[in-house]
Amino acid sequence: MKAQDAFDANAEVALRLGAWWEANARDLPWRFGRTTPWGVLVSEVMSQQTQMSRVVPYWQSWMERWPDARALADAPKAEVITAWGRLGYPRRALRLQECAQAVAGQYADELPQTYDALTALPGIGDYTASAVLSFAFGRRIAVIDTNIRRVLSRVFVGTESRGGAASAAERALANRVLPKDVKRSVTWNQSVMELGAVVCTAKNPLCDACPIAHDCAFLKAGRPGLGEKRTRPRQRFQGTDRQVRGLVLAALRALPAGTSLERSKVEQLWKDHGQLAACVASLDDDGLIEIAKDGSLSLPQG
DNA sequence: GTCCGGACGC
DNA sequence: GCGTCGGGAC
């Protein structure tokens, strides 16, 4: 395929996706310029490995309580962990506060606008930095997440994307098809991601409702390998340390503020006391809990 | 059972 | 590159 063909084909795809986005974009509260760059960053961190429908109420109360980085930077850790609630992966909450402290302290409460400065912040990796640059600052940069990888691979290559980290080929593809025009590039990132979230889903894509079905190499090829394992295998949950850690933390969040859970109560949370002890130790290592001399647990009071 | 708008340590 | 880190929805 000649380069000009690729550009033309993509221009048509971008146009259809853009129209679809205008008509179908979910009305999430951090979209359409209704929040600050910090608000966008918070939404992206909360969305890491978590569905948007679950994020929305958390984001709203979080931003009401801590509207900017400085406010979050000064909040008690225990309150931050409690407010994270059942979003999962609570280390994200601590990293988000560390990020807020860096932004407030090093950048005068204004998010930096370069990829290198953003990825240097705690909890901000390639995806989140790119998403903030594109969605909050309107910069032209290829955003690469699991949805975009899946959609681009299907549409332009005709195969399912593989698990693990994004390959060099996937990154090259994302950069190649990213519209040259800055504004179009932002809409492109958002609409491709949105399509992956609500139409071009992993297991059961709604090709009948897809605005670019006509342009899709994967559909043309008969959707080869659909439903096969493509993404990196996910961990089980039942019986894992993650479940036990979650139980311990949930018990501490449920306590009256400033109080602790005595050792005998802790031991009732899980019957494998070896695993329980290891999980308590790892929560302590992460800075998510504090262990008193008598073995009682509490959220960090610092 | 599978998947979900990843980041990080090693 | 691989293991770990929640919890919910379908």
GROMACS .gro file of C-alpha atoms (C1' of nucleotides) in nm:
model
  322
    1MET     CA    1   0.000   0.000   0.000
    2LYS     CA    2   0.134   0.341  -0.093
    3ALA     CA    3   0.165   0.604   0.176
    4GLN     CA    4  -0.089   0.827   0.003
    5ASP     CA    5  -0.344   0.548   0.003
    6ALA     CA    6  -0.298   0.497   0.373
    7PHE     CA    7  -0.340   0.865   0.441
    8ASP     CA    8  -0.657   0.891   0.232
    9ALA     CA    9  -0.811   0.581   0.382
   10ASN     CA   10  -0.737   0.706   0.729
   11ALA     CA   11  -0.878   1.050   0.657
   12GLU     CA   12  -1.208   0.889   0.572
   13VAL     CA   13  -1.199   0.673   0.884
   14ALA     CA   14  -1.116   0.978   1.096
   15LEU     CA   15  -1.409   1.167   0.948
   16ARG     CA   16  -1.658   0.891   1.022
   17LEU     CA   17  -1.520   0.834   1.369
   18GLY     CA   18  -1.536   1.205   1.441
   19ALA     CA   19  -1.901   1.220   1.342
   20TRP     CA   20  -1.973   0.913   1.549
   21TRP     CA   21  -1.794   1.072   1.845
   22GLU     CA   22  -2.001   1.390   1.815
   23ALA     CA   23  -2.322   1.191   1.830
   24ASN     CA   24  -2.231   0.912   2.070
   25ALA     CA   25  -1.963   1.023   2.315
   26ARG     CA   26  -2.053   0.935   2.672
   27ASP     CA   27  -2.122   1.242   2.880
   28LEU     CA   28  -1.846   1.189   3.135
   29PRO     CA   29  -1.801   1.483   3.372
   30TRP     CA   30  -1.432   1.540   3.291
   31ARG     CA   31  -1.499   1.569   2.918
   32PHE     CA   32  -1.576   1.865   2.693
   33GLY     CA   33  -1.361   2.115   2.880
   34ARG     CA   34  -1.559   2.099   3.202
   35THR     CA   35  -1.264   2.039   3.429
   36THR     CA   36  -0.903   2.138   3.481
   37PRO     CA   37  -0.596   1.950   3.355
   38TRP     CA   38  -0.559   1.820   3.710
   39GLY     CA   39  -0.917   1.693   3.694
   40VAL     CA   40  -0.834   1.510   3.372
   41LEU     CA   41  -0.528   1.355   3.532
   42VAL     CA   42  -0.733   1.236   3.830
   43SER     CA   43  -0.988   1.079   3.595
   44GLU     CA   44  -0.715   0.898   3.404
   45VAL     CA   45  -0.549   0.761   3.716
   46MET     CA   46  -0.883   0.641   3.851
   47SER     CA   47  -0.953   0.480   3.513
   48GLN     CA   48  -0.638   0.267   3.511
   49GLN     CA   49  -0.777  -0.086   3.498
   50THR     CA   50  -1.116   0.039   3.614
   51GLN     CA   51  -1.437   0.090   3.418
   52MET     CA   52  -1.558   0.445   3.369
   53SER     CA   53  -1.904   0.374   3.506
   54ARG     CA   54  -1.746   0.291   3.840
   55VAL     CA   55  -1.513   0.590   3.829
   56VAL     CA   56  -1.769   0.867   3.776
   57PRO     CA   57  -1.914   0.896   4.131
   58TYR     CA   58  -1.570   0.865   4.290
   59TRP     CA   59  -1.427   1.132   4.062
   60GLN     CA   60  -1.710   1.373   4.137
   61SER     CA   61  -1.686   1.355   4.514
   62TRP     CA   62  -1.305   1.347   4.498
   63MET     CA   63  -1.282   1.665   4.292
   64GLU     CA   64  -1.540   1.838   4.508
   65ARG     CA   65  -1.333   1.759   4.814
   66TRP     CA   66  -0.986   1.814   4.665
   67PRO     CA   67  -1.031   2.039   4.358
   68ASP     CA   68  -0.660   2.085   4.285
   69ALA     CA   69  -0.323   1.927   4.347
   70ARG     CA   70  -0.245   2.142   4.649
   71ALA     CA   71  -0.565   2.044   4.826
   72LEU     CA   72  -0.492   1.675   4.777
   73ALA     CA   73  -0.129   1.722   4.872
   74ASP     CA   74  -0.231   1.852   5.214
   75ALA     CA   75  -0.498   1.588   5.287
   76PRO     CA   76  -0.443   1.327   5.561
   77LYS     CA   77  -0.340   0.993   5.409
   78ALA     CA   78  -0.612   0.806   5.593
   79GLU     CA   79  -0.876   1.028   5.433
   80VAL     CA   80  -0.725   0.976   5.089
   81ILE     CA   81  -0.727   0.598   5.128
   82THR     CA   82  -1.081   0.602   5.263
   83ALA     CA   83  -1.205   0.823   4.980
   84TRP     CA   84  -1.053   0.582   4.727
   85GLY     CA   85  -1.317   0.340   4.856
   86ARG     CA   86  -1.363   0.029   4.648
   87LEU     CA   87  -1.200   0.156   4.330
   88GLY     CA   88  -0.927  -0.104   4.370
   89TYR     CA   89  -0.549  -0.095   4.353
   90PRO     CA   90  -0.532   0.150   4.647
   91ARG     CA   91  -0.164   0.216   4.589
   92ARG     CA   92  -0.295   0.436   4.307
   93ALA     CA   93  -0.446   0.663   4.574
   94LEU     CA   94  -0.113   0.705   4.751
   95ARG     CA   95   0.069   0.766   4.424
   96LEU     CA   96  -0.192   1.020   4.322
   97GLN     CA   97  -0.131   1.208   4.645
   98GLU     CA   98   0.246   1.188   4.593
   99CYS     CA   99   0.186   1.318   4.242
  100ALA     CA  100  -0.019   1.604   4.388
  101GLN     CA  101   0.260   1.685   4.630
  102ALA     CA  102   0.513   1.697   4.346
  103VAL     CA  103   0.286   1.917   4.133
  104ALA     CA  104   0.211   2.152   4.422
  105GLY     CA  105   0.571   2.165   4.540
  106GLN     CA  106   0.774   2.160   4.220
  107TYR     CA  107   0.536   2.313   3.968
  108ALA     CA  108   0.344   2.572   4.169
  109ASP     CA  109   0.024   2.366   4.150
  110GLU     CA  110   0.022   2.368   3.766
  111LEU     CA  111   0.065   2.040   3.577
  112PRO     CA  112   0.378   2.028   3.362
  113GLN     CA  113   0.309   1.998   2.989
  114THR     CA  114   0.587   1.773   2.866
  115TYR     CA  115   0.589   1.396   2.834
  116ASP     CA  116   0.913   1.359   3.028
  117ALA     CA  117   0.797   1.577   3.318
  118LEU     CA  118   0.461   1.401   3.337
  119THR     CA  119   0.601   1.047   3.327
  120ALA     CA  120   0.844   1.146   3.604
  121LEU     CA  121   0.546   1.201   3.836
  122PRO     CA  122   0.441   0.915   4.067
  123GLY     CA  123   0.175   0.689   3.914
  124ILE     CA  124   0.197   0.852   3.571
  125GLY     CA  125   0.319   0.618   3.298
  126ASP     CA  126   0.318   0.632   2.921
  127TYR     CA  127  -0.058   0.604   2.878
  128THR     CA  128  -0.161   0.858   3.141
  129ALA     CA  129   0.100   1.113   3.035
  130SER     CA  130  -0.008   1.085   2.672
  131ALA     CA  131  -0.376   1.104   2.764
  132VAL     CA  132  -0.323   1.419   2.972
  133LEU     CA  133  -0.121   1.583   2.695
  134SER     CA  134  -0.386   1.502   2.437
  135PHE     CA  135  -0.709   1.544   2.634
  136ALA     CA  136  -0.616   1.818   2.880
  137PHE     CA  137  -0.360   2.019   2.684
  138GLY     CA  138  -0.470   1.950   2.328
  139ARG     CA  139  -0.127   1.837   2.217
  140ARG     CA  140  -0.070   1.606   1.923
  141ILE     CA  141   0.054   1.276   2.066
  142ALA     CA  142  -0.040   0.914   2.005
  143VAL     CA  143  -0.231   0.773   2.301
  144ILE     CA  144  -0.180   0.400   2.337
  145ASP     CA  145  -0.396   0.193   2.568
  146THR     CA  146  -0.553  -0.150   2.543
  147ASN     CA  147  -0.861  -0.018   2.359
  148ILE     CA  148  -0.667   0.180   2.102
  149ARG     CA  149  -0.427  -0.106   2.041
  150ARG     CA  150  -0.718  -0.342   1.980
  151VAL     CA  151  -0.907  -0.105   1.748
  152LEU     CA  152  -0.606   0.003   1.539
  153SER     CA  153  -0.484  -0.352   1.500
  154ARG     CA  154  -0.825  -0.470   1.388
  155VAL     CA  155  -0.900  -0.182   1.153
  156PHE     CA  156  -0.561  -0.133   0.989
  157VAL     CA  157  -0.389  -0.470   1.024
  158GLY     CA  158  -0.682  -0.710   1.039
  159THR     CA  159  -0.561  -0.907   1.337
  160GLU     CA  160  -0.606  -0.903   1.712
  161SER     CA  161  -0.340  -0.716   1.909
  162ARG     CA  162  -0.115  -0.932   2.122
  163GLY     CA  163  -0.083  -0.927   2.498
  164GLY     CA  164   0.199  -0.772   2.693
  165ALA     CA  165   0.349  -0.432   2.635
  166ALA     CA  166   0.273  -0.244   2.314
  167SER     CA  167   0.511  -0.358   2.041
  168ALA     CA  168   0.724  -0.126   1.833
  169ALA     CA  169   0.498  -0.205   1.539
  170GLU     CA  170   0.189  -0.106   1.736
  171ARG     CA  171   0.349   0.222   1.838
  172ALA     CA  172   0.455   0.289   1.482
  173LEU     CA  173   0.102   0.221   1.360
  174ALA     CA  174  -0.052   0.451   1.623
  175ASN     CA  175   0.184   0.730   1.518
  176ARG     CA  176   0.130   0.668   1.148
  177VAL     CA  177  -0.248   0.689   1.158
  178LEU     CA  178  -0.264   0.980   1.404
  179PRO     CA  179  -0.408   1.278   1.212
  180LYS     CA  180  -0.154   1.552   1.141
  181ASP     CA  181  -0.391   1.827   1.243
  182VAL     CA  182  -0.367   1.889   1.618
  183LYS     CA  183  -0.739   1.918   1.692
  184ARG     CA  184  -0.819   1.619   1.477
  185SER     CA  185  -0.554   1.419   1.660
  186VAL     CA  186  -0.728   1.481   1.993
  187THR     CA  187  -1.066   1.379   1.855
  188TRP     CA  188  -0.903   1.077   1.695
  189ASN     CA  189  -0.754   0.958   2.025
  190GLN     CA  190  -1.081   1.006   2.209
  191SER     CA  191  -1.301   0.851   1.944
  192VAL     CA  192  -1.080   0.548   1.883
  193MET     CA  193  -1.066   0.483   2.256
  194GLU     CA  194  -1.440   0.535   2.292
  195LEU     CA  195  -1.509   0.301   2.002
  196GLY     CA  196  -1.296   0.035   2.170
  197ALA     CA  197  -1.482   0.084   2.496
  198VAL     CA  198  -1.840   0.065   2.368
  199VAL     CA  199  -1.843  -0.090   2.017
  200CYS     CA  200  -1.517  -0.258   1.923
  201THR     CA  201  -1.500  -0.452   2.247
  202ALA     CA  202  -1.265  -0.741   2.310
  203LYS     CA  203  -1.496  -1.038   2.320
  204ASN     CA  204  -1.815  -0.939   2.144
  205PRO     CA  205  -1.762  -0.642   1.913
  206LEU     CA  206  -2.083  -0.479   1.783
  207CYS     CA  207  -1.975  -0.464   1.420
  208ASP     CA  208  -2.333  -0.396   1.309
  209ALA     CA  209  -2.325  -0.069   1.501
  210CYS     CA  210  -1.972   0.029   1.400
  211PRO     CA  211  -1.930   0.351   1.200
  212ILE     CA  212  -1.614   0.221   1.031
  213ALA     CA  213  -1.715  -0.140   0.970
  214HIS     CA  214  -1.680  -0.074   0.598
  215ASP     CA  215  -1.314   0.022   0.645
  216CYS     CA  216  -1.220  -0.256   0.887
  217ALA     CA  217  -0.959  -0.509   0.777
  218PHE     CA  218  -1.052  -0.739   1.064
  219LEU     CA  219  -1.416  -0.757   0.959
  220LYS     CA  220  -1.319  -0.802   0.594
  221ALA     CA  221  -1.099  -1.095   0.695
  222GLY     CA  222  -1.384  -1.263   0.880
  223ARG     CA  223  -1.272  -1.156   1.227
  224PRO     CA  224  -0.996  -1.420   1.255
  225GLY     CA  225  -0.920  -1.529   1.608
  226LEU     CA  226  -1.203  -1.332   1.767
  227GLY     CA  227  -1.257  -1.448   2.124
  228GLU     CA  228  -0.915  -1.607   2.149
  229LYS     CA  229  -0.688  -1.500   2.427
  230ARG     CA  230  -0.500  -1.194   2.308
  231THR     CA  231  -0.443  -0.982   2.610
  232ARG     CA  232  -0.202  -1.071   2.883
  233PRO     CA  233  -0.363  -1.328   3.110
  234ARG     CA  234  -0.513  -1.167   3.414
  235GLN     CA  235  -0.457  -1.280   3.767
  236ARG     CA  236  -0.725  -1.472   3.952
  237PHE     CA  237  -0.878  -1.289   4.242
  238GLN     CA  238  -1.044  -1.538   4.476
  239GLY     CA  239  -0.799  -1.650   4.740
  240THR     CA  240  -0.518  -1.422   4.625
  241ASP     CA  241  -0.321  -1.177   4.832
  242ARG     CA  242  -0.509  -0.901   4.654
  243GLN     CA  243  -0.837  -1.028   4.798
  244VAL     CA  244  -0.690  -1.053   5.147
  245ARG     CA  245  -0.533  -0.708   5.125
  246GLY     CA  246  -0.869  -0.577   5.010
  247LEU     CA  247  -1.044  -0.734   5.309
  248VAL     CA  248  -0.798  -0.584   5.556
  249LEU     CA  249  -0.818  -0.240   5.403
  250ALA     CA  250  -1.197  -0.251   5.385
  251ALA     CA  251  -1.210  -0.333   5.756
  252LEU     CA  252  -0.986  -0.036   5.836
  253ARG     CA  253  -1.184   0.202   5.616
  254ALA     CA  254  -1.498   0.101   5.801
  255LEU     CA  255  -1.355   0.205   6.139
  256PRO     CA  256  -1.439   0.540   6.298
  257ALA     CA  257  -1.171   0.791   6.195
  258GLY     CA  258  -0.857   0.771   6.404
  259THR     CA  259  -0.933   0.434   6.560
  260SER     CA  260  -0.758   0.102   6.508
  261LEU     CA  261  -0.851  -0.262   6.462
  262GLU     CA  262  -0.725  -0.486   6.741
  263ARG     CA  263  -0.518  -0.789   6.657
  264SER     CA  264  -0.787  -1.043   6.749
  265LYS     CA  265  -1.028  -0.875   6.508
  266VAL     CA  266  -0.766  -0.870   6.236
  267GLU     CA  267  -0.717  -1.244   6.270
  268GLN     CA  268  -1.086  -1.305   6.210
  269LEU     CA  269  -1.062  -1.150   5.864
  270TRP     CA  270  -0.893  -1.450   5.698
  271LYS     CA  271  -0.836  -1.801   5.820
  272ASP     CA  272  -0.496  -1.858   5.661
  273HIS     CA  273  -0.300  -1.660   5.916
  274GLY     CA  274   0.026  -1.705   5.728
  275GLN     CA  275  -0.115  -1.542   5.420
  276LEU     CA  276  -0.286  -1.280   5.633
  277ALA     CA  277   0.040  -1.186   5.805
  278ALA     CA  278   0.218  -1.156   5.470
  279CYS     CA  279  -0.055  -0.931   5.338
  280VAL     CA  280  -0.051  -0.710   5.646
  281ALA     CA  281   0.325  -0.677   5.603
  282SER     CA  282   0.292  -0.586   5.237
  283LEU     CA  283   0.023  -0.327   5.313
  284ASP     CA  284   0.261  -0.181   5.569
  285ASP     CA  285   0.544  -0.178   5.313
  286ASP     CA  286   0.318   0.006   5.072
  287GLY     CA  287   0.238   0.266   5.336
  288LEU     CA  288  -0.131   0.184   5.325
  289ILE     CA  289  -0.157   0.085   5.694
  290GLU     CA  290   0.022   0.128   6.024
  291ILE     CA  291   0.097  -0.153   6.267
  292ALA     CA  292   0.100  -0.071   6.638
  293LYS     CA  293   0.322  -0.248   6.890
  294ASP     CA  294   0.027  -0.453   7.015
  295GLY     CA  295  -0.047  -0.576   6.663
  296SER     CA  296  -0.353  -0.359   6.604
  297LEU     CA  297  -0.389  -0.195   6.263
  298SER     CA  298  -0.497   0.148   6.146
  299LEU     CA  299  -0.489   0.365   5.840
  300PRO     CA  300  -0.182   0.590   5.826
  301GLN     CA  301  -0.235   0.889   6.051
  302GLY     CA  302   0.054   1.088   5.903
  303DG     C1'  303  -1.522  -1.781   3.340
  304DT     C1'  304  -1.337  -1.299   3.094
  305DC     C1'  305  -1.243  -0.826   3.072
  306DC     C1'  306  -1.152  -0.372   3.230
  307DG     C1'  307  -0.914   0.354   2.914
  308DG     C1'  308  -0.188   0.068   3.359
  309DA     C1'  309   0.212   0.144   3.657
  310DC     C1'  310   0.592  -0.033   3.868
  311DG     C1'  311   0.964  -0.340   4.037
  312DC     C1'  312   1.266  -0.670   3.906
  313DG     C1'  313   0.934  -0.935   2.958
  314DC     C1'  314   0.689  -1.104   3.368
  315DG     C1'  315   0.459  -1.081   3.834
  316DT     C1'  316   0.201  -0.802   4.129
  317DC     C1'  317  -0.137  -0.482   4.256
  318DG     C1'  318  -0.880  -0.472   4.355
  319DG     C1'  319  -1.301  -0.528   4.260
  320DG     C1'  320  -1.699  -0.523   3.980
  321DA     C1'  321  -1.977  -0.619   3.567
  322DC     C1'  322  -2.124  -0.937   3.233
   0.00000   0.00000   0.00000
